[in-house]
Short mmCIF file of C-alpha atoms in Angstrom, two decimals:
data_model
loop_
_atom_site.label_atom_id
_atom_site.label_comp_id
_atom_site.label_asym_id
_atom_site.label_seq_id
_atom_site.Cartn_x
_atom_site.Cartn_y
_atom_site.Cartn_z
CA UNK A 1 24.14 83.28 -167.99
CA UNK A 2 25.85 81.90 -164.70
CA UNK A 3 24.53 78.91 -163.21
CA UNK A 4 23.87 79.70 -160.22
CA UNK A 5 21.80 82.78 -161.40
CA UNK A 6 19.70 80.79 -163.24
CA UNK A 7 15.92 81.61 -161.40
CA UNK A 8 15.06 77.44 -161.96
CA UNK A 9 18.90 77.15 -159.85
CA UNK A 10 16.78 78.19 -156.66
CA UNK A 11 15.92 74.65 -153.94
CA UNK A 12 18.24 73.05 -156.49
CA UNK A 13 20.84 70.57 -155.02
CA UNK A 14 23.14 69.48 -157.45
CA UNK A 15 24.34 69.41 -161.12
CA UNK A 16 26.77 67.61 -162.70
CA UNK A 17 27.90 68.32 -166.41
CA UNK A 18 29.52 65.53 -168.13
CA UNK A 19 30.95 65.94 -171.61
CA UNK A 20 33.17 62.92 -173.49
CA UNK A 21 34.23 64.63 -177.00
CA UNK A 22 34.93 60.71 -178.69
CA UNK A 23 31.08 60.09 -178.41
CA UNK A 24 30.47 63.76 -178.57
CA UNK A 25 28.36 63.35 -175.22
CA UNK A 26 27.21 66.57 -173.69
CA UNK A 27 25.05 66.03 -170.55
CA UNK A 28 23.34 68.07 -167.92
CA UNK A 29 21.94 66.28 -164.45
CA UNK A 30 20.03 67.68 -161.69
CA UNK A 31 19.27 66.54 -159.06
CA UNK A 32 16.97 69.21 -157.39
CA UNK A 33 15.92 66.94 -153.22
CA UNK A 34 17.29 63.69 -152.66
CA UNK A 35 15.14 64.56 -148.66
CA UNK A 36 12.91 61.77 -149.20
CA UNK A 37 14.97 59.41 -151.50
CA UNK A 38 17.46 58.74 -154.47
CA UNK A 39 16.49 61.49 -157.15
CA UNK A 40 14.67 59.36 -159.98
CA UNK A 41 14.08 61.46 -163.65
CA UNK A 42 14.47 60.20 -167.15
CA UNK A 43 16.77 61.56 -169.42
CA UNK A 44 15.93 64.21 -172.39
CA UNK A 45 17.86 63.54 -175.27
CA UNK A 46 16.89 66.89 -177.64
CA UNK A 47 18.21 68.98 -179.94
CA UNK A 48 18.27 72.82 -177.85
CA UNK A 49 19.64 75.27 -179.88
CA UNK A 50 21.49 76.58 -176.76
CA UNK A 51 23.07 75.62 -173.75
CA UNK A 52 21.61 77.82 -171.30
CA UNK A 53 17.74 76.42 -173.17
CA UNK A 54 19.06 73.20 -172.10
CA UNK A 55 19.96 74.49 -168.49
CA UNK A 56 16.65 75.66 -167.69
CA UNK A 57 15.22 73.00 -168.98
CA UNK A 58 16.35 70.19 -167.04
CA UNK A 59 16.31 72.43 -163.75
CA UNK A 60 13.13 72.71 -164.01
CA UNK A 61 12.00 68.85 -165.39
CA UNK A 62 13.69 68.17 -161.69
CA UNK A 63 12.18 70.32 -159.72
CA UNK A 64 8.83 69.17 -161.14
CA UNK A 65 9.99 65.40 -160.68
CA UNK A 66 10.08 66.44 -156.70
CA UNK A 67 7.18 67.26 -156.78
CA UNK A 68 5.56 64.23 -158.42
CA UNK A 69 7.76 61.45 -156.40
CA UNK A 70 5.86 63.83 -152.88
CA UNK A 71 2.20 63.64 -153.92
CA UNK A 72 2.59 60.24 -155.41
CA UNK A 73 4.08 58.56 -152.30
CA UNK A 74 6.77 57.61 -153.27
CA UNK A 75 10.54 56.55 -151.85
CA UNK A 76 12.35 58.79 -154.40
CA UNK A 77 13.42 62.92 -154.55
CA UNK A 78 12.90 65.18 -157.77
CA UNK A 79 16.57 64.51 -160.67
CA UNK A 80 16.90 65.09 -164.81
CA UNK A 81 19.43 64.96 -166.95
CA UNK A 82 19.59 66.07 -170.81
CA UNK A 83 22.08 65.09 -173.72
CA UNK A 84 22.46 68.00 -175.99
CA UNK A 85 21.87 66.13 -180.18
CA UNK A 86 19.64 64.75 -182.07
CA UNK A 87 17.98 61.78 -180.61
CA UNK A 88 17.73 60.50 -184.56
CA UNK A 89 21.21 60.39 -185.34
CA UNK A 90 23.83 61.16 -182.40
CA UNK A 91 23.46 58.23 -179.84
CA UNK A 92 25.93 55.38 -180.39
CA UNK A 93 27.30 52.27 -177.88
CA UNK A 94 29.86 54.93 -176.78
CA UNK A 95 27.86 57.55 -175.49
CA UNK A 96 25.03 55.41 -174.17
CA UNK A 97 28.13 53.78 -171.61
CA UNK A 98 29.89 57.26 -170.98
CA UNK A 99 26.80 58.42 -169.81
CA UNK A 100 26.42 55.43 -168.60
CA UNK A 101 29.76 55.68 -166.24
CA UNK A 102 28.80 59.94 -165.51
CA UNK A 103 25.15 59.12 -163.65
CA UNK A 104 27.37 55.73 -162.11
CA UNK A 105 30.01 58.47 -160.33
CA UNK A 106 26.62 59.90 -158.31
CA UNK A 107 26.68 56.29 -156.65
CA UNK A 108 22.77 56.58 -156.61
CA UNK A 109 21.97 60.00 -156.04
CA UNK A 110 20.60 59.84 -159.57
CA UNK A 111 18.87 57.16 -161.48
CA UNK A 112 17.61 57.73 -164.59
CA UNK A 113 14.75 56.16 -166.74
CA UNK A 114 13.81 56.83 -169.87
CA UNK A 115 11.87 60.40 -171.23
CA UNK A 116 11.90 62.57 -174.42
CA UNK A 117 14.25 60.72 -177.45
CA UNK A 118 15.22 57.81 -175.37
CA UNK A 119 13.59 54.17 -175.40
CA UNK A 120 14.31 51.07 -173.02
CA UNK A 121 16.71 49.74 -175.31
CA UNK A 122 18.70 53.02 -174.43
CA UNK A 123 18.21 52.43 -170.73
CA UNK A 124 19.69 48.46 -171.39
CA UNK A 125 22.88 50.43 -172.56
CA UNK A 126 23.38 52.61 -170.18
CA UNK A 127 22.84 49.27 -167.64
CA UNK A 128 26.54 48.17 -169.05
CA UNK A 129 28.25 50.92 -166.82
CA UNK A 130 26.01 51.03 -163.53
CA UNK A 131 22.59 49.94 -161.97
CA UNK A 132 21.17 52.62 -161.27
CA UNK A 133 19.20 52.94 -163.82
CA UNK A 134 15.30 51.51 -164.93
CA UNK A 135 12.53 51.50 -167.57
CA UNK A 136 15.29 48.74 -169.03
CA UNK A 137 13.81 45.36 -171.37
CA UNK A 138 11.26 43.20 -169.60
CA UNK A 139 13.44 39.82 -170.91
CA UNK A 140 16.37 42.17 -169.16
CA UNK A 141 14.14 42.06 -165.29
CA UNK A 142 12.74 45.68 -165.91
CA UNK A 143 9.37 46.83 -166.72
CA UNK A 144 9.84 48.08 -170.14
CA UNK A 145 8.14 51.46 -171.74
CA UNK A 146 6.78 53.38 -168.98
CA UNK A 147 4.51 55.13 -172.06
CA UNK A 148 1.24 52.38 -171.35
CA UNK A 149 1.83 53.18 -167.33
CA UNK A 150 1.41 56.72 -167.91
CA UNK A 151 -1.74 56.91 -170.28
CA UNK A 152 -3.23 54.22 -167.77
CA UNK A 153 -1.82 57.15 -165.10
CA UNK A 154 -4.15 60.12 -167.33
CA UNK A 155 -7.36 57.69 -167.27
CA UNK A 156 -7.72 57.38 -163.83
CA UNK A 157 -6.79 60.71 -162.70
CA UNK A 158 -9.80 61.90 -166.27
CA UNK A 159 -11.96 59.02 -163.61
CA UNK A 160 -10.84 61.79 -160.68
CA UNK A 161 -11.65 65.08 -162.48
CA UNK A 162 -14.96 63.78 -164.16
CA UNK A 163 -15.53 62.65 -160.54
CA UNK A 164 -15.50 65.56 -159.36
CA UNK A 165 -16.74 68.41 -161.51
CA UNK A 166 -19.66 65.84 -162.61
CA UNK A 167 -20.63 63.56 -159.87
CA UNK A 168 -19.24 60.40 -161.51
CA UNK A 169 -15.87 58.92 -162.91
CA UNK A 170 -17.98 57.35 -165.86
CA UNK A 171 -15.81 58.63 -169.18
CA UNK A 172 -17.94 57.57 -171.35
CA UNK A 173 -19.98 60.02 -174.09
CA UNK A 174 -16.80 62.46 -172.89
CA UNK A 175 -14.95 64.45 -175.87
CA UNK A 176 -11.10 64.79 -175.31
CA UNK A 177 -9.35 66.16 -177.36
CA UNK A 178 -4.91 65.01 -177.00
CA UNK A 179 -2.30 67.45 -178.31
CA UNK A 180 0.21 64.90 -179.06
CA UNK A 181 0.13 61.27 -179.93
CA UNK A 182 3.35 60.09 -179.64
CA UNK A 183 3.72 57.08 -176.81
CA UNK A 184 2.24 58.25 -174.14
CA UNK A 185 -0.38 59.89 -176.10
CA UNK A 186 -1.04 56.97 -178.69
CA UNK A 187 -2.03 54.82 -175.95
CA UNK A 188 -4.17 57.58 -174.35
CA UNK A 189 -5.61 57.79 -177.34
CA UNK A 190 -6.64 54.31 -177.09
CA UNK A 191 -7.60 54.00 -174.18
CA UNK A 192 -9.83 56.27 -174.40
CA UNK A 193 -11.30 54.61 -177.53
CA UNK A 194 -12.25 51.56 -175.18
CA UNK A 195 -13.78 53.21 -172.47
CA UNK A 196 -16.31 55.37 -175.18
CA UNK A 197 -14.68 59.10 -174.91
CA UNK A 198 -14.96 60.97 -178.94
CA UNK A 199 -11.37 61.67 -179.23
CA UNK A 200 -10.08 64.61 -181.19
CA UNK A 201 -6.66 64.64 -181.57
CA UNK A 202 -3.47 66.34 -183.29
CA UNK A 203 0.41 66.60 -184.04
CA UNK A 204 3.42 68.03 -185.15
CA UNK A 205 3.57 64.46 -187.40
CA UNK A 206 0.80 64.33 -189.55
CA UNK A 207 1.51 60.40 -189.78
CA UNK A 208 1.03 59.76 -186.37
CA UNK A 209 -2.10 61.19 -185.97
CA UNK A 210 -3.36 59.75 -189.73
CA UNK A 211 -2.11 56.23 -188.83
CA UNK A 212 -5.03 56.83 -185.93
CA UNK A 213 -7.36 57.88 -187.13
CA UNK A 214 -7.12 54.96 -189.73
CA UNK A 215 -6.34 52.78 -187.35
CA UNK A 216 -9.71 54.34 -184.89
CA UNK A 217 -11.44 56.69 -186.44
CA UNK A 218 -10.84 59.39 -184.35
CA UNK A 219 -10.76 63.03 -186.42
CA UNK A 220 -8.05 64.89 -187.24
CA UNK A 221 -7.62 68.45 -186.27
CA UNK A 222 -4.22 70.77 -187.05
CA UNK A 223 -2.07 71.54 -183.66
CA UNK A 224 -3.06 75.61 -184.19
CA UNK A 225 -6.67 74.11 -183.38
CA UNK A 226 -6.26 71.24 -181.02
CA UNK A 227 -6.35 74.11 -178.17
CA UNK A 228 -9.53 76.00 -179.03
CA UNK A 229 -11.70 71.91 -179.42
CA UNK A 230 -14.72 72.36 -177.66
CA UNK A 231 -14.59 69.28 -175.28
CA UNK A 232 -15.10 67.94 -171.55
CA UNK A 233 -11.04 67.52 -171.36
CA UNK A 234 -7.98 68.15 -172.94
CA UNK A 235 -4.82 66.11 -172.67
CA UNK A 236 -1.83 67.92 -174.07
CA UNK A 237 1.20 65.05 -174.70
CA UNK A 238 3.61 66.53 -176.49
CA UNK A 239 6.04 68.94 -174.78
CA UNK A 240 5.68 71.56 -171.73
CA UNK A 241 4.75 75.36 -172.05
CA UNK A 242 1.39 74.57 -173.73
CA UNK A 243 -1.26 76.50 -171.51
CA UNK A 244 0.56 79.95 -171.53
CA UNK A 245 -0.43 83.25 -171.47
CA UNK A 246 -1.76 83.37 -175.20
CA UNK A 247 -2.95 80.02 -175.57
CA UNK A 248 -5.42 80.10 -172.46
CA UNK A 249 -7.69 82.45 -173.92
CA UNK A 250 -8.24 79.64 -176.93
CA UNK A 251 -8.82 77.20 -174.33
CA UNK A 252 -12.61 75.59 -175.35
CA UNK A 253 -12.12 72.93 -172.63
CA UNK A 254 -14.16 72.33 -169.58
CA UNK A 255 -11.27 70.24 -167.74
CA UNK A 256 -7.06 69.77 -168.08
CA UNK A 257 -5.31 66.79 -168.07
CA UNK A 258 -2.45 65.70 -169.84
CA UNK A 259 1.22 64.31 -169.17
CA UNK A 260 3.26 66.96 -171.11
CA UNK A 261 5.78 68.22 -168.12
CA UNK A 262 5.92 71.66 -167.25
CA UNK A 263 2.84 72.63 -169.36
CA UNK A 264 2.32 75.65 -167.21
CA UNK A 265 4.50 78.39 -168.89
CA UNK A 266 4.83 80.73 -165.78
CA UNK A 267 3.47 79.85 -162.17
CA UNK A 268 0.31 83.09 -162.85
CA UNK A 269 -1.18 81.21 -165.65
CA UNK A 270 -2.89 78.30 -163.03
CA UNK A 271 -4.42 81.32 -161.86
CA UNK A 272 -5.35 82.29 -165.42
CA UNK A 273 -7.05 78.76 -165.83
CA UNK A 274 -9.11 79.10 -163.33
CA UNK A 275 -10.18 82.42 -163.83
CA UNK A 276 -11.91 80.37 -167.05
CA UNK A 277 -13.81 78.32 -165.64
CA UNK A 278 -11.38 75.38 -166.58
CA UNK A 279 -9.80 73.19 -164.11
CA UNK A 280 -6.58 71.95 -164.41
CA UNK A 281 -5.46 68.71 -162.76
CA UNK A 282 -1.73 69.86 -162.65
CA UNK A 283 0.33 67.63 -164.42
CA UNK A 284 3.08 66.15 -161.93
CA UNK A 285 0.25 64.88 -160.38
CA UNK A 286 -1.79 62.86 -162.98
CA UNK A 287 1.11 61.58 -165.15
CA UNK A 288 2.98 60.24 -162.26
CA UNK A 289 2.41 56.74 -163.64
CA UNK A 290 5.05 56.29 -165.51
CA UNK A 291 7.41 56.93 -162.42
CA UNK A 292 5.61 54.86 -160.85
CA UNK A 293 6.09 51.90 -163.08
CA UNK A 294 10.04 52.66 -163.09
CA UNK A 295 9.79 52.72 -159.19
CA UNK A 296 8.02 48.81 -159.25
CA UNK A 297 11.68 48.27 -159.97
CA UNK A 298 13.70 48.86 -157.46
CA UNK A 299 12.05 45.92 -155.61
CA UNK A 300 11.54 43.34 -157.96
CA UNK A 301 9.09 44.61 -160.92
CA UNK A 302 6.07 42.25 -160.86
CA UNK A 303 3.42 43.69 -162.97
CA UNK A 304 -0.29 43.04 -160.92
CA UNK A 305 1.46 44.71 -158.57
CA UNK A 306 2.91 47.64 -160.00
CA UNK A 307 -0.52 48.18 -161.81
CA UNK A 308 -2.50 48.71 -159.06
CA UNK A 309 0.86 51.49 -157.76
CA UNK A 310 -0.78 53.20 -160.67
CA UNK A 311 -4.62 52.98 -160.32
CA UNK A 312 -3.99 55.18 -157.00
CA UNK A 313 -3.59 57.89 -159.48
CA UNK A 314 -6.77 58.42 -158.75
CA UNK A 315 -7.16 58.80 -155.62
CA UNK A 316 -4.19 60.92 -155.48
CA UNK A 317 -5.95 63.32 -157.71
CA UNK A 318 -8.99 63.18 -155.60
CA UNK A 319 -7.42 64.55 -152.45
CA UNK A 320 -5.00 67.16 -154.66
CA UNK A 321 -8.63 69.01 -156.25
CA UNK A 322 -10.79 68.49 -152.83
CA UNK A 323 -7.49 70.20 -150.37
CA UNK A 324 -7.41 73.44 -153.75
CA UNK A 325 -11.82 73.32 -153.29
CA UNK A 326 -11.09 73.44 -149.60
CA UNK A 327 -8.44 75.75 -149.35
CA UNK A 328 -9.58 78.19 -151.90
CA UNK A 329 -6.55 78.30 -154.07
CA UNK A 330 -5.82 75.97 -157.91
CA UNK A 331 -5.62 72.70 -157.89
CA UNK A 332 -1.63 73.93 -158.32
CA UNK A 333 -1.10 75.83 -155.78
CA UNK A 334 -2.38 73.02 -153.74
CA UNK A 335 -0.58 70.41 -155.11
CA UNK A 336 2.70 71.69 -154.55
CA UNK A 337 1.26 72.09 -150.81
CA UNK A 338 0.35 68.60 -150.17
CA UNK A 339 4.49 67.48 -151.97
CA UNK A 340 5.78 69.90 -149.24
CA UNK A 341 3.69 68.69 -146.65
CA UNK A 342 5.11 64.78 -146.41
CA UNK A 343 8.46 66.72 -147.80
CA UNK A 344 8.50 68.02 -144.00
CA UNK A 345 7.54 65.71 -142.94
CA UNK A 346 8.66 62.64 -143.67
CA UNK A 347 12.62 63.60 -145.19
CA UNK A 348 14.03 64.69 -141.83
CA UNK A 349 13.88 60.69 -141.95
CA UNK A 350 17.03 60.58 -144.30
CA UNK A 351 19.06 62.23 -141.39
CA UNK A 352 18.79 58.48 -139.58
CA UNK A 353 21.86 57.07 -141.71
CA UNK A 354 21.35 53.36 -143.28
CA UNK A 355 24.05 50.46 -143.45
CA UNK A 356 25.06 48.86 -147.34
CA UNK A 357 24.43 51.32 -150.88
CA UNK A 358 21.85 54.17 -148.90
CA UNK A 359 23.44 56.96 -148.00
CA UNK A 360 20.19 58.91 -149.08
#
């Protein structure tokens, strides 16, 4: 498949393919939009089956970052990067520094951070070659692991959903099923337990789930069962595509609020979920806490200011749900409309050039 023939290519500004034969680096960086600012998005390190799979994934993820930044009200565009390989065995200083040089060649059009398969220590090595990286360890002046921030944003989104559905934002006594208890999912589970929720969890890596069962007393079910758990809120916190033609008919939740990117396998899945009477809070709205957190590094990171900004996920989620109700569209479409409206209204300001390093 040619790059320009990919359905997901539409609307993208730039794609960069980079390689370093010495370290084995193979990377694709997709810049979807710089209308509102530089394209910020994490680096995903994943063993894709084919290069076509990697390309399709990075294009879809980059577009979602444009929407995420716009709905969150940030002066950022959308981009993403993928590295093809096994994050457990293929990382090296040489690879990260070669990757950092590729990022630096873009002169700030793309800013990276961590994602699946990468962490804030990897970002520290990348920073040796470029300043266009966020989410470095706190001792280095960064914000560190963004997972707690993403989980904080999800709790705010769940409160907005609870208020919309049940007239109050208190989550105590609600039953929540969490699919995937990695860095974000485990943080979310702890926060849910703290606010008095009954929590059911599942993960393909059983020891991760068992650790939380022992520590918190939550209930564990199989990965094939979690979507069918009778619950108030389902939280998909694993990889994307969990909501599709095969799984939507099995859902037994009242609402969906999760951290995974691109939870809908296809656009039509949003309508199928709505037809079942389930409220889907769009992933790129509710999982913006991590993005908001690293964005704060661009103006000098301060914990309290970052937390205040993350808590705005509540208002952003509420606005999308109210827009959907008022206009008679799905929350997914409402969120896209809100994002595109901001890009139309604010994006053309980028035509007025600034001095210094800001050439976007």
